[in-house]
JSON list of C-alpha atoms in Angstrom, two decimals:
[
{"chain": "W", "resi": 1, "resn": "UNK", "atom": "CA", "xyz": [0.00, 0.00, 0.00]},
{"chain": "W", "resi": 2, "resn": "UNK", "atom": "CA", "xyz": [1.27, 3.60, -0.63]},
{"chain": "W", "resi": 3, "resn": "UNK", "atom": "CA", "xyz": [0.45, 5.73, 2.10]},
{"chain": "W", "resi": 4, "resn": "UNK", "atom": "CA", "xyz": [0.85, 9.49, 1.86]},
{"chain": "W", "resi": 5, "resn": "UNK", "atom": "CA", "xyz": [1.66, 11.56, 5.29]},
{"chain": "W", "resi": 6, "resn": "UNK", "atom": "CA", "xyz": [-0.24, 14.83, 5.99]},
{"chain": "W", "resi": 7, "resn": "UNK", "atom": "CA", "xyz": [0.72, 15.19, 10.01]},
{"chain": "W", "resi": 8, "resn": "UNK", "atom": "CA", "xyz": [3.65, 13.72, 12.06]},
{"chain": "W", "resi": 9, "resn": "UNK", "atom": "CA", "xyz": [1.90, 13.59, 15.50]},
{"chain": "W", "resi": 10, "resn": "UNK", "atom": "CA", "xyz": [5.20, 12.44, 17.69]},
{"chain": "W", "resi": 11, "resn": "UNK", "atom": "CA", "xyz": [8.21, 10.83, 18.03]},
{"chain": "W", "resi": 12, "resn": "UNK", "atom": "CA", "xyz": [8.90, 8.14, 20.61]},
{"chain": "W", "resi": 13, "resn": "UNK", "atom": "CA", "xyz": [5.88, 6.84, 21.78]},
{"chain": "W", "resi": 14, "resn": "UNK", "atom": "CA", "xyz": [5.33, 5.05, 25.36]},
{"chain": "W", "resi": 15, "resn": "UNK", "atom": "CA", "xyz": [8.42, 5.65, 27.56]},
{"chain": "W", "resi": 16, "resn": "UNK", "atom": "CA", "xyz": [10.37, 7.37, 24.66]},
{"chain": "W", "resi": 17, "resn": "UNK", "atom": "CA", "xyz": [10.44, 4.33, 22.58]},
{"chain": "W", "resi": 18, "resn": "UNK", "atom": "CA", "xyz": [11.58, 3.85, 19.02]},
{"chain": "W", "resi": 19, "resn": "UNK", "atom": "CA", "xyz": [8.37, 4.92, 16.88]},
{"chain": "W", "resi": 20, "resn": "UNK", "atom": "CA", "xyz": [6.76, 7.98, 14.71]},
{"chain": "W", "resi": 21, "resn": "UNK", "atom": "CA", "xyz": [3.35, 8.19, 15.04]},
{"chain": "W", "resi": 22, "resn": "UNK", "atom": "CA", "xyz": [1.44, 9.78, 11.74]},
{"chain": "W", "resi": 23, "resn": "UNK", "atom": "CA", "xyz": [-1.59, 10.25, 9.80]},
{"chain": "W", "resi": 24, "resn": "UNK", "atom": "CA", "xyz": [-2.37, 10.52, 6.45]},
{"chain": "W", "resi": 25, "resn": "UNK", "atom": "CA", "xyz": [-3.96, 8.56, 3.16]},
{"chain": "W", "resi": 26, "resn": "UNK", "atom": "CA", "xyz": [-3.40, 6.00, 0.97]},
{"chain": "W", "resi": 27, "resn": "UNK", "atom": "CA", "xyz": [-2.31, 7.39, -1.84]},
{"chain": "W", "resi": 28, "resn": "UNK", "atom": "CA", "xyz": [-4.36, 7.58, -5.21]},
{"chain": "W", "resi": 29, "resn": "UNK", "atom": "CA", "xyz": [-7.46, 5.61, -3.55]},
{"chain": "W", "resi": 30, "resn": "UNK", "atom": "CA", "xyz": [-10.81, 7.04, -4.76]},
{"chain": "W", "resi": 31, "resn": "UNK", "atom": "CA", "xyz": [-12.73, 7.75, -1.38]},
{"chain": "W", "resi": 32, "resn": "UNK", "atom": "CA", "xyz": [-9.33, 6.79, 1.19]},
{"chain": "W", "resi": 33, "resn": "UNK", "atom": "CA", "xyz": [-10.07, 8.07, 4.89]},
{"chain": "W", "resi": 34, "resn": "UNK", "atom": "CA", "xyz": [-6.95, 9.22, 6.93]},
{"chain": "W", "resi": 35, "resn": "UNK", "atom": "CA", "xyz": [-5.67, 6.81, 9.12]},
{"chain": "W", "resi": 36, "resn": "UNK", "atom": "CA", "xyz": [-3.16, 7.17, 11.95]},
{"chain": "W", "resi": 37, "resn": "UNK", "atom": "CA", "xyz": [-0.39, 4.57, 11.94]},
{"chain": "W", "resi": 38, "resn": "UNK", "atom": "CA", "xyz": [3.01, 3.96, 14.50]},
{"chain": "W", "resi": 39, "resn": "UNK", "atom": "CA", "xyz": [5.78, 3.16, 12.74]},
{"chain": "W", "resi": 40, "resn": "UNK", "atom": "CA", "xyz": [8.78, 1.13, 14.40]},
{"chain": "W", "resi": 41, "resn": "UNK", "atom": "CA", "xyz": [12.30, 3.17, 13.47]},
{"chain": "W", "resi": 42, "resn": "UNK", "atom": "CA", "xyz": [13.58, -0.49, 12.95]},
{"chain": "W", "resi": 43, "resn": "UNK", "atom": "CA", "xyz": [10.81, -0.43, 10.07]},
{"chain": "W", "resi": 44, "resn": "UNK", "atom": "CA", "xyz": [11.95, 2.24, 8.27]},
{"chain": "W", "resi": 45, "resn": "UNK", "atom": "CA", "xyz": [14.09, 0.48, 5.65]},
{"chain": "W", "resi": 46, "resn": "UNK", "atom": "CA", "xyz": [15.73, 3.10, 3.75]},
{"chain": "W", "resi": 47, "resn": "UNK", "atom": "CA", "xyz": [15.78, 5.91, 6.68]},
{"chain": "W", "resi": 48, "resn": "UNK", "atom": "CA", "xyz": [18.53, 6.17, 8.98]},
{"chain": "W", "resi": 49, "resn": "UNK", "atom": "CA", "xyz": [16.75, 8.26, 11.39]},
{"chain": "W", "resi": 50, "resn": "UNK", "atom": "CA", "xyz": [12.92, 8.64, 12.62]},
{"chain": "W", "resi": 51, "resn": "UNK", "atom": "CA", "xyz": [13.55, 12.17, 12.64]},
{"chain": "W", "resi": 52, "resn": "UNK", "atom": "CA", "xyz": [13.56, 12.84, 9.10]},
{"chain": "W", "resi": 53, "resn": "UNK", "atom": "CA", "xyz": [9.90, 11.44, 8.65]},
{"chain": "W", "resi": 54, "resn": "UNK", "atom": "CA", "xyz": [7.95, 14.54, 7.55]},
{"chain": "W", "resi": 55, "resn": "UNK", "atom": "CA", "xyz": [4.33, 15.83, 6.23]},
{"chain": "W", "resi": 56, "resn": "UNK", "atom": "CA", "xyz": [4.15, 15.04, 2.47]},
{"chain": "W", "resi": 57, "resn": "UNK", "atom": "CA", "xyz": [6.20, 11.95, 2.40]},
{"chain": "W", "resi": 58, "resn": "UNK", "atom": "CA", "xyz": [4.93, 8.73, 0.64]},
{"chain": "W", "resi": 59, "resn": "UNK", "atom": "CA", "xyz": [6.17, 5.66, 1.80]},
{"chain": "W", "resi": 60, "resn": "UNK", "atom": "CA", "xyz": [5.28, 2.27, 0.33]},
{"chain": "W", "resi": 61, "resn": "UNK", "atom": "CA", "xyz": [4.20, 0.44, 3.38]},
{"chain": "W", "resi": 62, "resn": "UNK", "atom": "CA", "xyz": [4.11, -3.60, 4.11]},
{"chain": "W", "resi": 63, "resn": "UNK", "atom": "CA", "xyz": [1.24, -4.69, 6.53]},
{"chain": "W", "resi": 64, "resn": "UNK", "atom": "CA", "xyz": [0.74, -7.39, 9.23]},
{"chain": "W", "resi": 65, "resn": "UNK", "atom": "CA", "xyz": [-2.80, -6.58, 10.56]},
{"chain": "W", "resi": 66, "resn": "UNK", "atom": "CA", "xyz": [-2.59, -3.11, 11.74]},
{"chain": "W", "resi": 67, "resn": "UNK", "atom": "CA", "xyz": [1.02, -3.20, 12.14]},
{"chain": "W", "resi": 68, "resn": "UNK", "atom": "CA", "xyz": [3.59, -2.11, 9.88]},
{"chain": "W", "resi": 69, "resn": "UNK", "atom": "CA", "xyz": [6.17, -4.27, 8.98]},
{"chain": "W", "resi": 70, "resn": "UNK", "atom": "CA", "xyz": [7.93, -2.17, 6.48]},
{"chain": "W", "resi": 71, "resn": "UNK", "atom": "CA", "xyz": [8.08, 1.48, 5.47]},
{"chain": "W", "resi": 72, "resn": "UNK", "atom": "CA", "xyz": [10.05, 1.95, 2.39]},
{"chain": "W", "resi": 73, "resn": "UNK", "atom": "CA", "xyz": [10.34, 5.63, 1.65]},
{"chain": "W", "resi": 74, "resn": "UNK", "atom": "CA", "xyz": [9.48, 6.41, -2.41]},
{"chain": "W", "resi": 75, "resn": "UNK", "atom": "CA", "xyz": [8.81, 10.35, -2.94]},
{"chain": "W", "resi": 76, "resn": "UNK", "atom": "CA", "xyz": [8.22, 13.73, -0.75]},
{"chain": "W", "resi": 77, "resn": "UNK", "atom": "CA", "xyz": [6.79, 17.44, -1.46]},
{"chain": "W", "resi": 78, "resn": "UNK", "atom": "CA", "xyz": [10.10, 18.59, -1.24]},
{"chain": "W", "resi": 79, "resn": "UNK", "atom": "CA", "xyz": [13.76, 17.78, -2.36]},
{"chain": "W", "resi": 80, "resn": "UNK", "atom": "CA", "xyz": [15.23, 18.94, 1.14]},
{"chain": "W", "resi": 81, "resn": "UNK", "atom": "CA", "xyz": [13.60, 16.84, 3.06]},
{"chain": "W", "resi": 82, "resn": "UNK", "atom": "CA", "xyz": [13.50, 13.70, 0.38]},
{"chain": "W", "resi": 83, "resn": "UNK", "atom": "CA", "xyz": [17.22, 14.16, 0.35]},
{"chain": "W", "resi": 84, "resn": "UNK", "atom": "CA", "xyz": [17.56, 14.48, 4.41]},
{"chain": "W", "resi": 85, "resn": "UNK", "atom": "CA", "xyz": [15.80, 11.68, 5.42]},
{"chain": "W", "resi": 86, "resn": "UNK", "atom": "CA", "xyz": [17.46, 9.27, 2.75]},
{"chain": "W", "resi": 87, "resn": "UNK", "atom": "CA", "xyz": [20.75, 10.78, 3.81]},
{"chain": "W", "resi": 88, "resn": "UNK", "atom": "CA", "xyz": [23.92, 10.88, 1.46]},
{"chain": "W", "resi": 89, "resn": "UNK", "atom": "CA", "xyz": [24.28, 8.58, -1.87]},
{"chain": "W", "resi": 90, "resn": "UNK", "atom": "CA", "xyz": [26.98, 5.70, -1.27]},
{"chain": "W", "resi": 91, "resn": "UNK", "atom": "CA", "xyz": [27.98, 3.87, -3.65]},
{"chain": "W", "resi": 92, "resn": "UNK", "atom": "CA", "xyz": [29.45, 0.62, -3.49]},
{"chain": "W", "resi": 93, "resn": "UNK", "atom": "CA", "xyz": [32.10, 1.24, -6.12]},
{"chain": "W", "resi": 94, "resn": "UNK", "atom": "CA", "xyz": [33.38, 4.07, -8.82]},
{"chain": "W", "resi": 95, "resn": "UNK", "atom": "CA", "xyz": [30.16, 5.11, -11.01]},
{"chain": "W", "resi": 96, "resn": "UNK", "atom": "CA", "xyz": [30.80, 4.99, -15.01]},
{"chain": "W", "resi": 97, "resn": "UNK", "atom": "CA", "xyz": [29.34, 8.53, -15.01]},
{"chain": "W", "resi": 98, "resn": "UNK", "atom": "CA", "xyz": [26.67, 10.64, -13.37]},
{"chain": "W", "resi": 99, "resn": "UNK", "atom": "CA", "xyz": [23.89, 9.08, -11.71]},
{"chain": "W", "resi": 100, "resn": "UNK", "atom": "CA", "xyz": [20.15, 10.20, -10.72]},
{"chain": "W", "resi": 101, "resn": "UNK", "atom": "CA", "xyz": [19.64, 10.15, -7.21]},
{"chain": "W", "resi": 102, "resn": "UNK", "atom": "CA", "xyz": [15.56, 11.88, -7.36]},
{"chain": "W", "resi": 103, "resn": "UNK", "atom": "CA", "xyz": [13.83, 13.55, -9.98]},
{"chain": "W", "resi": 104, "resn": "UNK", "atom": "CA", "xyz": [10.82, 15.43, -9.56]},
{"chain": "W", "resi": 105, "resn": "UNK", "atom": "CA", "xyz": [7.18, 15.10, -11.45]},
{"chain": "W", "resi": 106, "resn": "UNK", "atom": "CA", "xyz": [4.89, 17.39, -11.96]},
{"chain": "W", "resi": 107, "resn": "UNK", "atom": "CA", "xyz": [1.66, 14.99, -12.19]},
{"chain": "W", "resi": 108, "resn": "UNK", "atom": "CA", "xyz": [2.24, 13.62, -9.04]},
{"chain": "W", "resi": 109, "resn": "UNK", "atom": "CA", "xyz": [3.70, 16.77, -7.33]},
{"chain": "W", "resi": 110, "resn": "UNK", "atom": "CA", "xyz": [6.30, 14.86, -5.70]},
{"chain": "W", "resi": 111, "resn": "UNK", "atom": "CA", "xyz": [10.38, 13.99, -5.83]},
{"chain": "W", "resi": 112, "resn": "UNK", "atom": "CA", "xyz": [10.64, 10.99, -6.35]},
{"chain": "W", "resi": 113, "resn": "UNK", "atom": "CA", "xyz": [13.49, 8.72, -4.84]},
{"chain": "W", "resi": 114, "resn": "UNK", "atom": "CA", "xyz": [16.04, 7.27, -7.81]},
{"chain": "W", "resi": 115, "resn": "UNK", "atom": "CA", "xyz": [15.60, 7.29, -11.33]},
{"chain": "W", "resi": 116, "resn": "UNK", "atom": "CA", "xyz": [12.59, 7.99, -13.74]},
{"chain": "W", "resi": 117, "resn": "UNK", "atom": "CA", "xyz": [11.88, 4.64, -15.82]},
{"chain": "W", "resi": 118, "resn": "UNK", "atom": "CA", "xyz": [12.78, 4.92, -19.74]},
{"chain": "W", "resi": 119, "resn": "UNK", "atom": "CA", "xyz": [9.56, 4.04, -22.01]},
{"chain": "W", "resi": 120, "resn": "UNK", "atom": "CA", "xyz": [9.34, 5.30, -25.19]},
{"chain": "W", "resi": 121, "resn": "UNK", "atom": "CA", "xyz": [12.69, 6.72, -25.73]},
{"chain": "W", "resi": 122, "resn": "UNK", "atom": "CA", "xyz": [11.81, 9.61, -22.62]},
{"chain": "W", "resi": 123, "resn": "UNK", "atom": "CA", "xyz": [11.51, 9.53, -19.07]},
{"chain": "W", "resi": 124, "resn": "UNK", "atom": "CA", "xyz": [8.56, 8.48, -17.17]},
{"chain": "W", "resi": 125, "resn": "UNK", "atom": "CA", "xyz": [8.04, 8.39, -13.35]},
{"chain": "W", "resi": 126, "resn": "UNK", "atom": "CA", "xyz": [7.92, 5.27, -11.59]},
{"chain": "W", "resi": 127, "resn": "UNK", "atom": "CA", "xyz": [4.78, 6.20, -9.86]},
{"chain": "W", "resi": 128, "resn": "UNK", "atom": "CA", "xyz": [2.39, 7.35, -11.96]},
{"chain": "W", "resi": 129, "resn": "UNK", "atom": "CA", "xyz": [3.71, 6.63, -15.35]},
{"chain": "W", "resi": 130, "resn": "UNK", "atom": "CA", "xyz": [3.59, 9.97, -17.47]},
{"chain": "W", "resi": 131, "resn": "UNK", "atom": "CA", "xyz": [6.68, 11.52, -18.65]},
{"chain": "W", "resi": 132, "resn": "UNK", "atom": "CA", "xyz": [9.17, 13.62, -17.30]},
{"chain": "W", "resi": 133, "resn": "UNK", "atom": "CA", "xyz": [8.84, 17.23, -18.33]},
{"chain": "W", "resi": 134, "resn": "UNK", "atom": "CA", "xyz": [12.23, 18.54, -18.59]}
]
């Protein structure tokens, strides 16, 4: 399920534990009612810190019951805080030349995390399919 944030309501939880607690939508569902979820930090798979977990983030999330097992972070409203909370690019070796790290697209009003797909012999985002405007 993608699930798009509109409030971060805490981090912590209970006895300063290792959660965020937020509410929001999933994404692109005719008729979808905010929800309020707890997130684990130890769920977070591709954010090193809670902290960076912000309003306008969309996250990919895998569920068991009400809880979420996974929260795989895939666009936010802005590049500052897409590029903050996935923190600086590693690589594991010498690139053969530049690299895309996020672009942004202007159908889904988002920066997306990695690279656009290639259809068509153009750029196309990865989440909603139309192409990239350059």
């Amino acid at each position: 399920m993608q699930f798009l944030v509109s409030e971060v309501h805490n981090f912590g939880g209970f006895f300063g534990g290792d959660t965020v607690t937020l509410s929001g939508q999933r994404w692109r569902e005719a008729g979808a009612e905010e929800e309020t979820l707890t997130i684990d930090q130890a769920a977070l798979t591709n954010i090193g810190e809670r902290h960076n977990v912000s309003a306008g983030m969309l996250f990919v999330l895998e569920l068991a019951g009400e809880r979420v097992d996974k929260a795989t972070l895939l666009a936010a409203s802005d590049h500052g805080s897409l590029r903050r909370a996935l923190g600086p690019a590693l690589p594991p070796a010498p690139l053969p030349g530049p690299t895309v790290l996020s672009y942004h697209c202007t159908h889904c009003g988002l920066w997306v995390a990695g690279a656009p797909d290639e259809a068509d012999g153009g750029a196309c985002c990865r989440l909603c399919g139309e192409r990239i405007e350059s």
